[in-house]
Amino acid sequence: MKKTFLIIVVLAAQVNFAQSVFPTDGSNVGIGTLSPVSKLHVVGTITSYEPTALSTTVNSYQLINSISGNVGDNTLMNKLWIYRDGTLNNWFNARLHDGISVDTSFKTPNLDTKTWWERDPKDNIQSWGTDALTYLTINQGNVGIGTISPVSKLSVAGSLTLNGGLTNAQQRPSINAGILTNGEIRGFSNSSNLSDDGFLRISAGGGTNSNTKSFIDLSGYSTIPDMNRNIVFGTFGLERMRVDIYGNVGIGITNPTNKLDVNGTIHSKEVKVDMVGWSDFVFKKEYNLPTLEEVQKHIAESGHLENIPSEEEVLKNGIKLGEMNAKLLQKIEELTLYLIEQNKRLDNVEKENEELKKEINSLKKI
């Protein structure tokens, strides 16, 4: 009977040994495997209740499974802790506890920086910084920077600096600011939408709908003239002012051809016009003043004064304010010369009349 029991024990040991490797030459140890790939290779679960220090030298690690179960199987309260050596005050901690946590709070100086992923995929990923302030969080797919309560795919509590480009897959991504909703910041449209507003639009409201409070369209290069490098300003969903590719500004007009085109009334306390030359040349001796007969003839033939545009020309081309004022002044100065000449003639006539009166009186006395 004893011999039979001994044979059974030997066979059991051989079976167990066939599943494990316990070498004595310092090579890898395998439990549950015949081909260990590390110093200790375990195929199966590990239960541990106390920390086990593998080494106290720099770059050593501790491996702790503080509660029974398989690490990584989402079993509640499973933990995996890995620490870098603390002799240089340079600890690194990664642990699985209802998720995964990375902690450098033991570093000197104390950064108190932590990152964790919750076991429930609907929960958060958060990163803490100095004094446990939250720097980054992901909550149900929303990313928050500087906030633990992101309300959109990306919520930033602070300024934003971009060193690269910003691409919008959506044609009109919207923004909400306070009580004003349906705003948008829209970038370059794809080829099928090149004629749709500007390549960069900043607006408050919804597109070109009547509830749009205001918008600015910035256009890049385009083969469509209306969108070719223009800046458009609008209110209430309608264009109000435009700066075109040539620097011409149009107010109430979409195709300005001058530095300022205004389709409407201009009210101003004063308008200053820079001039080249003025009409005082009329008073110079070398000026050839037309005779009244010549003026009369030109009026009869043309229906307007010389050097003054006709009604047809004015209606077609408008007038240049400074130039027209100079021409009107020229006519006033010419008229002044005519009046002076007429006054001289009247004086001569009066003198002649006085002489005639004297002669008549002398004849009456005879």
mmCIF file with all atom_site columns, C-alpha atoms in Angstrom, residues 27 29 49 60 67 78 159 192 216 228 235 277 301 307 311 334:
data_model
loop_
_atom_site.group_PDB
_atom_site.id
_atom_site.type_symbol
_atom_site.label_atom_id
_atom_site.label_alt_id
_atom_site.label_comp_id
_atom_site.label_asym_id
_atom_site.label_entity_id
_atom_site.label_seq_id
_atom_site.pdbx_PDB_ins_code
_atom_site.Cartn_x
_atom_site.Cartn_y
_atom_site.Cartn_z
_atom_site.occupancy
_atom_site.B_iso_or_equiv
_atom_site.pdbx_formal_charge
_atom_site.auth_seq_id
_atom_site.auth_comp_id
_atom_site.auth_asym_id
_atom_site.auth_atom_id
_atom_site.pdbx_PDB_model_num
ATOM 1  C CA . SER A 1 27  ? 17.206  31.504  -16.016 1.00 0.00 ? 27  SER A CA 1
ATOM 2  C CA . VAL A 1 29  ? 10.975  30.701  -14.018 1.00 0.00 ? 29  VAL A CA 1
ATOM 3  C CA . TYR A 1 49  ? -2.108  41.016  0.032   1.00 0.00 ? 49  TYR A CA 1
ATOM 4  C CA . SER A 1 60  ? 13.485  48.917  -10.040 1.00 0.00 ? 60  SER A CA 1
ATOM 5  C CA . ILE A 1 67  ? -7.074  42.258  -4.032  1.00 0.00 ? 67  ILE A CA 1
ATOM 6  C CA . ASN A 1 78  ? -8.719  45.037  -9.114  1.00 0.00 ? 78  ASN A CA 1
ATOM 7  C CA . SER A 1 159 ? -7.018  81.117  -24.251 1.00 0.00 ? 159 SER A CA 1
ATOM 8  C CA . SER A 1 192 ? -19.094 72.153  -54.042 1.00 0.00 ? 192 SER A CA 1
ATOM 9  C CA . ILE A 1 216 ? -18.046 88.936  -41.403 1.00 0.00 ? 216 ILE A CA 1
ATOM 10 C CA . ASN A 1 228 ? -12.381 86.409  -54.779 1.00 0.00 ? 228 ASN A CA 1
ATOM 11 C CA . THR A 1 235 ? -26.194 92.776  -40.479 1.00 0.00 ? 235 THR A CA 1
ATOM 12 C CA . GLY A 1 277 ? -4.850  123.744 -59.069 1.00 0.00 ? 277 GLY A CA 1
ATOM 13 C CA . GLU A 1 301 ? -25.143 125.436 -80.095 1.00 0.00 ? 301 GLU A CA 1
ATOM 14 C CA . ASN A 1 307 ? -16.337 123.445 -69.867 1.00 0.00 ? 307 ASN A CA 1
ATOM 15 C CA . GLU A 1 311 ? -27.181 117.064 -68.238 1.00 0.00 ? 311 GLU A CA 1
ATOM 16 C CA . GLU A 1 334 ? -15.578 135.090 -65.556 1.00 0.00 ? 334 GLU A CA 1
#
